[in-house]
Tab-separated table of N, CA and C in Angstrom:
chain	number	residue	atom	x	y	z
L	1	MET	N	-6.913	21.516	-7.222
L	1	MET	CA	-7.416	20.855	-6.028
L	1	MET	C	-6.666	21.419	-4.814
L	2	SER	N	-7.408	21.783	-3.788
L	2	SER	CA	-6.766	22.333	-2.602
L	2	SER	C	-6.074	21.232	-1.807
L	3	GLU	N	-5.076	21.642	-1.054
L	3	GLU	CA	-4.326	20.679	-0.257
L	3	GLU	C	-5.157	20.216	0.938
L	4	ALA	N	-5.187	18.925	1.154
L	4	ALA	CA	-5.955	18.354	2.264
L	4	ALA	C	-5.264	18.638	3.582
L	5	LYS	N	-6.052	18.949	4.567
L	5	LYS	CA	-5.543	19.169	5.920
L	5	LYS	C	-5.758	17.901	6.730
L	6	PRO	N	-4.807	17.546	7.574
L	6	PRO	CA	-4.956	16.333	8.392
L	6	PRO	C	-6.003	16.531	9.481
L	7	TYR	N	-6.647	15.460	9.847
L	7	TYR	CA	-7.586	15.475	10.966
L	7	TYR	C	-6.833	15.082	12.228
L	8	GLU	N	-6.965	15.899	13.271
L	8	GLU	CA	-6.269	15.643	14.538
L	8	GLU	C	-6.642	14.290	15.138
L	9	VAL	N	-7.900	13.900	15.007
L	9	VAL	CA	-8.329	12.613	15.565
L	9	VAL	C	-7.549	11.465	14.921
L	10	LEU	N	-7.167	11.619	13.676
L	10	LEU	CA	-6.391	10.576	12.995
L	10	LEU	C	-4.912	10.665	13.357
L	11	LEU	N	-4.370	11.873	13.374
L	11	LEU	CA	-2.959	12.023	13.739
L	11	LEU	C	-2.700	11.574	15.169
L	12	GLY	N	-3.711	11.674	16.025
L	12	GLY	CA	-3.573	11.233	17.412
L	12	GLY	C	-3.379	9.736	17.555
L	13	THR	N	-3.668	8.988	16.506
L	13	THR	CA	-3.478	7.536	16.559
L	13	THR	C	-2.061	7.134	16.184
L	14	LEU	N	-1.261	8.072	15.722
L	14	LEU	CA	0.087	7.740	15.240
L	14	LEU	C	0.953	7.114	16.317
L	15	ASP	N	0.853	7.577	17.555
L	15	ASP	CA	1.652	6.991	18.635
L	15	ASP	C	1.375	5.503	18.790
L	16	ALA	N	0.124	5.122	18.660
L	16	ALA	CA	-0.247	3.717	18.810
L	16	ALA	C	0.099	2.899	17.574
L	17	ALA	N	0.321	3.562	16.438
L	17	ALA	CA	0.542	2.852	15.187
L	17	ALA	C	2.015	2.596	14.883
L	18	ASP	N	2.916	3.080	15.694
L	18	ASP	CA	4.344	2.985	15.407
L	18	ASP	C	4.662	3.751	14.129
L	19	GLU	N	5.224	4.907	14.302
L	19	GLU	CA	5.517	5.770	13.167
L	19	GLU	C	6.365	5.047	12.135
L	20	ARG	N	6.104	5.358	10.900
L	20	ARG	CA	6.790	4.718	9.779
L	20	ARG	C	8.284	5.015	9.821
L	21	THR	N	9.069	3.975	9.705
L	21	THR	CA	10.516	4.159	9.629
L	21	THR	C	11.087	3.547	8.356
L	22	ASP	N	10.270	2.737	7.649
L	22	ASP	CA	10.737	2.147	6.404
L	22	ASP	C	10.630	3.171	5.282
L	23	THR	N	11.299	2.909	4.194
L	23	THR	CA	11.239	3.835	3.071
L	23	THR	C	10.559	3.225	1.860
L	24	ALA	N	10.238	1.953	1.927
L	24	ALA	CA	9.602	1.293	0.788
L	24	ALA	C	8.627	0.231	1.276
L	25	LEU	N	7.657	-0.046	0.446
L	25	LEU	CA	6.687	-1.093	0.726
L	25	LEU	C	7.337	-2.437	0.443
L	26	GLN	N	7.332	-3.298	1.443
L	26	GLN	CA	7.927	-4.617	1.282
L	26	GLN	C	7.062	-5.487	0.374
L	27	CYS	N	7.661	-6.100	-0.617
L	27	CYS	CA	6.945	-6.992	-1.518
L	27	CYS	C	7.200	-8.424	-1.084
L	28	GLY	N	6.388	-9.309	-1.568
L	28	GLY	CA	6.593	-10.711	-1.256
L	28	GLY	C	5.327	-11.374	-0.778
L	29	GLU	N	5.511	-12.495	-0.136
L	29	GLU	CA	4.393	-13.307	0.328
L	29	GLU	C	3.933	-12.839	1.698
L	30	ARG	N	3.220	-11.755	1.745
L	30	ARG	CA	2.721	-11.196	2.989
L	30	ARG	C	1.251	-11.567	3.161
L	31	VAL	N	0.910	-12.101	4.310
L	31	VAL	CA	-0.483	-12.417	4.614
L	31	VAL	C	-1.091	-11.218	5.338
L	32	PRO	N	-2.200	-10.676	4.810
L	32	PRO	CA	-2.809	-9.519	5.469
L	32	PRO	C	-3.299	-9.866	6.872
L	33	ALA	N	-3.203	-8.909	7.771
L	33	ALA	CA	-3.741	-9.068	9.117
L	33	ALA	C	-5.269	-9.119	9.021
L	34	PRO	N	-5.932	-9.739	9.995
L	34	PRO	CA	-7.402	-9.810	9.941
L	34	PRO	C	-8.074	-8.447	9.787
L	35	TRP	N	-7.547	-7.406	10.443
L	35	TRP	CA	-8.165	-6.088	10.315
L	35	TRP	C	-8.049	-5.557	8.898
L	36	GLU	N	-6.974	-5.929	8.184
L	36	GLU	CA	-6.810	-5.468	6.809
L	36	GLU	C	-7.844	-6.105	5.887
L	37	SER	N	-8.116	-7.388	6.107
L	37	SER	CA	-9.143	-8.069	5.311
L	37	SER	C	-10.522	-7.481	5.594
L	38	ALA	N	-10.798	-7.197	6.865
L	38	ALA	CA	-12.074	-6.588	7.235
L	38	ALA	C	-12.181	-5.184	6.628
L	39	MET	N	-11.082	-4.458	6.615
L	39	MET	CA	-11.056	-3.114	6.045
L	39	MET	C	-11.363	-3.165	4.558
L	40	GLN	N	-10.778	-4.130	3.863
L	40	GLN	CA	-11.023	-4.273	2.424
L	40	GLN	C	-12.488	-4.597	2.161
L	41	ALA	N	-13.076	-5.471	2.977
L	41	ALA	CA	-14.490	-5.808	2.830
L	41	ALA	C	-15.369	-4.586	3.081
L	42	THR	N	-15.015	-3.793	4.084
L	42	THR	CA	-15.764	-2.570	4.377
L	42	THR	C	-15.685	-1.603	3.200
L	43	CYS	N	-14.499	-1.464	2.624
L	43	CYS	CA	-14.331	-0.576	1.472
L	43	CYS	C	-15.164	-1.050	0.281
L	44	GLU	N	-15.222	-2.356	0.076
L	44	GLU	CA	-16.038	-2.900	-1.019
L	44	GLU	C	-17.514	-2.577	-0.797
L	45	CYS	N	-17.970	-2.692	0.449
L	45	CYS	CA	-19.368	-2.374	0.773
L	45	CYS	C	-19.656	-0.889	0.596
L	46	LEU	N	-18.722	-0.038	1.023
L	46	LEU	CA	-18.895	1.398	0.847
L	46	LEU	C	-18.986	1.763	-0.637
L	47	SER	N	-18.186	1.105	-1.452
L	47	SER	CA	-18.211	1.357	-2.885
L	47	SER	C	-19.519	0.857	-3.494
L	48	TRP	N	-19.916	-0.330	-3.122
L	48	TRP	CA	-21.143	-0.932	-3.652
L	48	TRP	C	-22.361	-0.071	-3.339
L	49	ARG	N	-22.382	0.530	-2.145
L	49	ARG	CA	-23.509	1.359	-1.726
L	49	ARG	C	-23.383	2.819	-2.180
L	50	GLY	N	-22.280	3.153	-2.861
L	50	GLY	CA	-22.121	4.493	-3.412
L	50	GLY	C	-21.569	5.530	-2.452
L	51	SER	N	-21.084	5.108	-1.292
L	51	SER	CA	-20.560	6.065	-0.322
L	51	SER	C	-19.125	6.470	-0.600
L	52	LEU	N	-18.334	5.549	-1.136
L	52	LEU	CA	-16.916	5.838	-1.380
L	52	LEU	C	-16.420	4.917	-2.496
L	53	ASP	N	-16.329	5.464	-3.690
L	53	ASP	CA	-15.908	4.712	-4.865
L	53	ASP	C	-14.494	4.149	-4.682
L	54	ASN	N	-14.302	2.879	-5.059
L	54	ASN	CA	-13.006	2.232	-4.868
L	54	ASN	C	-11.870	2.941	-5.605
L	55	LEU	N	-12.094	3.331	-6.848
L	55	LEU	CA	-11.032	3.992	-7.613
L	55	LEU	C	-10.685	5.335	-6.981
L	56	GLU	N	-11.701	6.092	-6.603
L	56	GLU	CA	-11.459	7.373	-5.946
L	56	GLU	C	-10.737	7.175	-4.614
L	57	ARG	N	-11.122	6.136	-3.862
L	57	ARG	CA	-10.458	5.837	-2.587
L	57	ARG	C	-8.985	5.525	-2.814
L	58	ARG	N	-8.692	4.724	-3.808
L	58	ARG	CA	-7.291	4.365	-4.076
L	58	ARG	C	-6.472	5.583	-4.493
L	59	GLN	N	-7.060	6.454	-5.302
L	59	GLN	CA	-6.358	7.672	-5.704
L	59	GLN	C	-6.122	8.585	-4.499
L	60	THR	N	-7.123	8.682	-3.635
L	60	THR	CA	-6.980	9.487	-2.422
L	60	THR	C	-5.932	8.879	-1.507
L	61	GLU	N	-5.921	7.555	-1.421
L	61	GLU	CA	-4.920	6.880	-0.585
L	61	GLU	C	-3.511	7.164	-1.097
L	62	ASP	N	-3.335	7.136	-2.402
L	62	ASP	CA	-2.017	7.450	-2.973
L	62	ASP	C	-1.624	8.885	-2.632
L	63	ARG	N	-2.548	9.815	-2.826
L	63	ARG	CA	-2.255	11.239	-2.614
L	63	ARG	C	-2.019	11.550	-1.141
L	64	LEU	N	-2.934	11.131	-0.268
L	64	LEU	CA	-2.804	11.444	1.154
L	64	LEU	C	-1.768	10.565	1.856
L	65	GLY	N	-1.622	9.331	1.390
L	65	GLY	CA	-0.684	8.412	2.028
L	65	GLY	C	0.761	8.831	1.886
L	66	GLU	N	1.066	9.522	0.837
L	66	GLU	CA	2.452	9.965	0.635
L	66	GLU	C	2.664	11.422	1.029
L	67	THR	N	1.614	12.089	1.502
L	67	THR	CA	1.758	13.490	1.909
L	67	THR	C	1.275	13.656	3.351
L	68	VAL	N	-0.006	13.861	3.522
L	68	VAL	CA	-0.588	14.173	4.825
L	68	VAL	C	-0.328	13.074	5.857
L	69	TYR	N	-0.456	11.810	5.436
L	69	TYR	CA	-0.331	10.700	6.379
L	69	TYR	C	0.896	9.821	6.112
L	70	SER	N	1.944	10.423	5.574
L	70	SER	CA	3.139	9.648	5.203
L	70	SER	C	3.862	9.034	6.400
L	71	ARG	N	3.652	9.556	7.594
L	71	ARG	CA	4.336	9.016	8.774
L	71	ARG	C	3.685	7.726	9.283
L	72	PHE	N	2.504	7.389	8.750
L	72	PHE	CA	1.833	6.161	9.173
L	72	PHE	C	2.432	4.951	8.470
L	73	PRO	N	2.393	3.787	9.114
L	73	PRO	CA	2.838	2.566	8.438
L	73	PRO	C	2.038	2.374	7.148
L	74	VAL	N	2.679	1.868	6.131
L	74	VAL	CA	2.062	1.713	4.808
L	74	VAL	C	0.723	0.977	4.896
L	75	HIS	N	0.666	-0.108	5.639
L	75	HIS	CA	-0.538	-0.925	5.662
L	75	HIS	C	-1.648	-0.344	6.530
L	76	ALA	N	-1.356	0.684	7.302
L	76	ALA	CA	-2.394	1.330	8.112
L	76	ALA	C	-3.018	2.523	7.386
L	77	ARG	N	-2.396	2.952	6.322
L	77	ARG	CA	-2.858	4.153	5.634
L	77	ARG	C	-4.259	4.016	5.062
L	78	SER	N	-4.621	2.838	4.579
L	78	SER	CA	-5.947	2.695	3.983
L	78	SER	C	-7.033	3.028	4.993
L	79	ALA	N	-6.888	2.573	6.223
L	79	ALA	CA	-7.891	2.862	7.255
L	79	ALA	C	-7.927	4.349	7.568
L	80	VAL	N	-6.767	4.964	7.654
L	80	VAL	CA	-6.684	6.385	7.973
L	80	VAL	C	-7.296	7.224	6.847
L	81	VAL	N	-6.992	6.871	5.620
L	81	VAL	CA	-7.496	7.626	4.473
L	81	VAL	C	-9.005	7.448	4.313
L	82	VAL	N	-9.513	6.245	4.571
L	82	VAL	CA	-10.968	6.037	4.483
L	82	VAL	C	-11.675	6.894	5.531
L	83	ALA	N	-11.155	6.910	6.751
L	83	ALA	CA	-11.752	7.740	7.796
L	83	ALA	C	-11.702	9.210	7.381
L	84	HIS	N	-10.579	9.656	6.849
L	84	HIS	CA	-10.430	11.033	6.386
L	84	HIS	C	-11.474	11.336	5.302
L	85	SER	N	-11.599	10.470	4.337
L	85	SER	CA	-12.535	10.676	3.232
L	85	SER	C	-13.984	10.724	3.712
L	86	LEU	N	-14.332	9.838	4.640
L	86	LEU	CA	-15.705	9.826	5.153
L	86	LEU	C	-16.010	11.090	5.950
L	87	MET	N	-15.017	11.627	6.646
L	87	MET	CA	-15.225	12.894	7.346
L	87	MET	C	-15.344	14.045	6.349
L	88	ASP	N	-14.524	14.041	5.301
L	88	ASP	CA	-14.627	15.074	4.262
L	88	ASP	C	-16.016	15.086	3.632
L	89	ARG	N	-16.614	13.915	3.469
L	89	ARG	CA	-17.924	13.788	2.840
L	89	ARG	C	-19.083	14.029	3.805
L	90	GLY	N	-18.773	14.170	5.086
L	90	GLY	CA	-19.824	14.398	6.065
L	90	GLY	C	-20.574	13.142	6.478
L	91	VAL	N	-20.024	11.973	6.138
L	91	VAL	CA	-20.658	10.709	6.519
L	91	VAL	C	-20.522	10.491	8.024
L	92	ILE	N	-19.355	10.841	8.557
L	92	ILE	CA	-19.099	10.801	9.996
L	92	ILE	C	-18.393	12.097	10.378
L	93	ASP	N	-18.406	12.414	11.664
L	93	ASP	CA	-17.638	13.576	12.100
L	93	ASP	C	-16.576	13.117	13.101
L	94	GLN	N	-15.697	14.032	13.500
L	94	GLN	CA	-14.587	13.667	14.374
L	94	GLN	C	-15.072	13.114	15.713
L	95	ASP	N	-16.160	13.683	16.238
L	95	ASP	CA	-16.675	13.188	17.522
L	95	ASP	C	-17.189	11.760	17.406
L	96	GLU	N	-17.880	11.449	16.307
L	96	GLU	CA	-18.353	10.074	16.094
L	96	GLU	C	-17.176	9.110	15.966
L	97	LEU	N	-16.147	9.533	15.247
L	97	LEU	CA	-14.975	8.685	15.080
L	97	LEU	C	-14.265	8.461	16.411
L	98	LYS	N	-14.089	9.523	17.189
L	98	LYS	CA	-13.463	9.386	18.510
L	98	LYS	C	-14.240	8.408	19.377
L	99	SER	N	-15.557	8.528	19.365
L	99	SER	CA	-16.411	7.651	20.171
L	99	SER	C	-16.259	6.192	19.740
L	100	LYS	N	-16.275	5.942	18.455
L	100	LYS	CA	-16.141	4.577	17.942
L	100	LYS	C	-14.758	4.019	18.251
L	101	MET	N	-13.715	4.849	18.138
L	101	MET	CA	-12.359	4.397	18.446
L	101	MET	C	-12.248	4.021	19.926
L	102	LYS	N	-12.861	4.814	20.783
L	102	LYS	CA	-12.855	4.526	22.216
L	102	LYS	C	-13.571	3.204	22.497
L	103	GLU	N	-14.688	3.000	21.831
L	103	GLU	CA	-15.452	1.758	21.982
L	103	GLU	C	-14.632	0.544	21.541
L	104	VAL	N	-13.964	0.652	20.429
L	104	VAL	CA	-13.158	-0.462	19.909
L	104	VAL	C	-11.974	-0.742	20.842
L	105	ARG	N	-11.302	0.316	21.312
L	105	ARG	CA	-10.179	0.127	22.253
L	105	ARG	C	-10.630	-0.606	23.507
L	106	ALA	N	-11.772	-0.203	24.058
L	106	ALA	CA	-12.299	-0.851	25.277
L	106	ALA	C	-12.584	-2.320	25.013
L	107	ARG	N	-13.149	-2.617	23.865
L	107	ARG	CA	-13.450	-4.005	23.521
L	107	ARG	C	-12.163	-4.823	23.380
L	108	LEU	N	-11.148	-4.254	22.757
L	108	LEU	CA	-9.880	-4.966	22.579
L	108	LEU	C	-9.163	-5.183	23.913
L	109	GLU	N	-9.281	-4.215	24.815
L	109	GLU	CA	-8.651	-4.345	26.125
L	109	GLU	C	-9.312	-5.445	26.972
L	110	ARG	N	-10.608	-5.678	26.747
L	110	ARG	CA	-11.308	-6.743	27.466
L	110	ARG	C	-10.913	-8.122	26.969
L	111	GLU	N	-10.503	-8.216	25.710
L	111	GLU	CA	-10.179	-9.534	25.122
L	111	GLU	C	-8.849	-10.050	25.562
């Protein structure tokens, strides 16, 4: 398997994500943030519709999360890896992702 190359549109979000400084995933009674729950639901829908299999996504998250995107916070990696995988599959392209990210940022700034 060839080594995955990072997408610049994803690496550009690292400044806003606070680069990872921990060395281990904290265990315990952690309540997921609302975006994490929404992300999990989106992943379930993608799997159900055949766009991105859950097992394959988890394996990709393990591989890319500890290599290409290791500087991202542990809990943000799933979103980054899903975006990476969807771009690899041609479901979305970098311009579409940039546009959607801009739209979401504008909406959050209004709230």
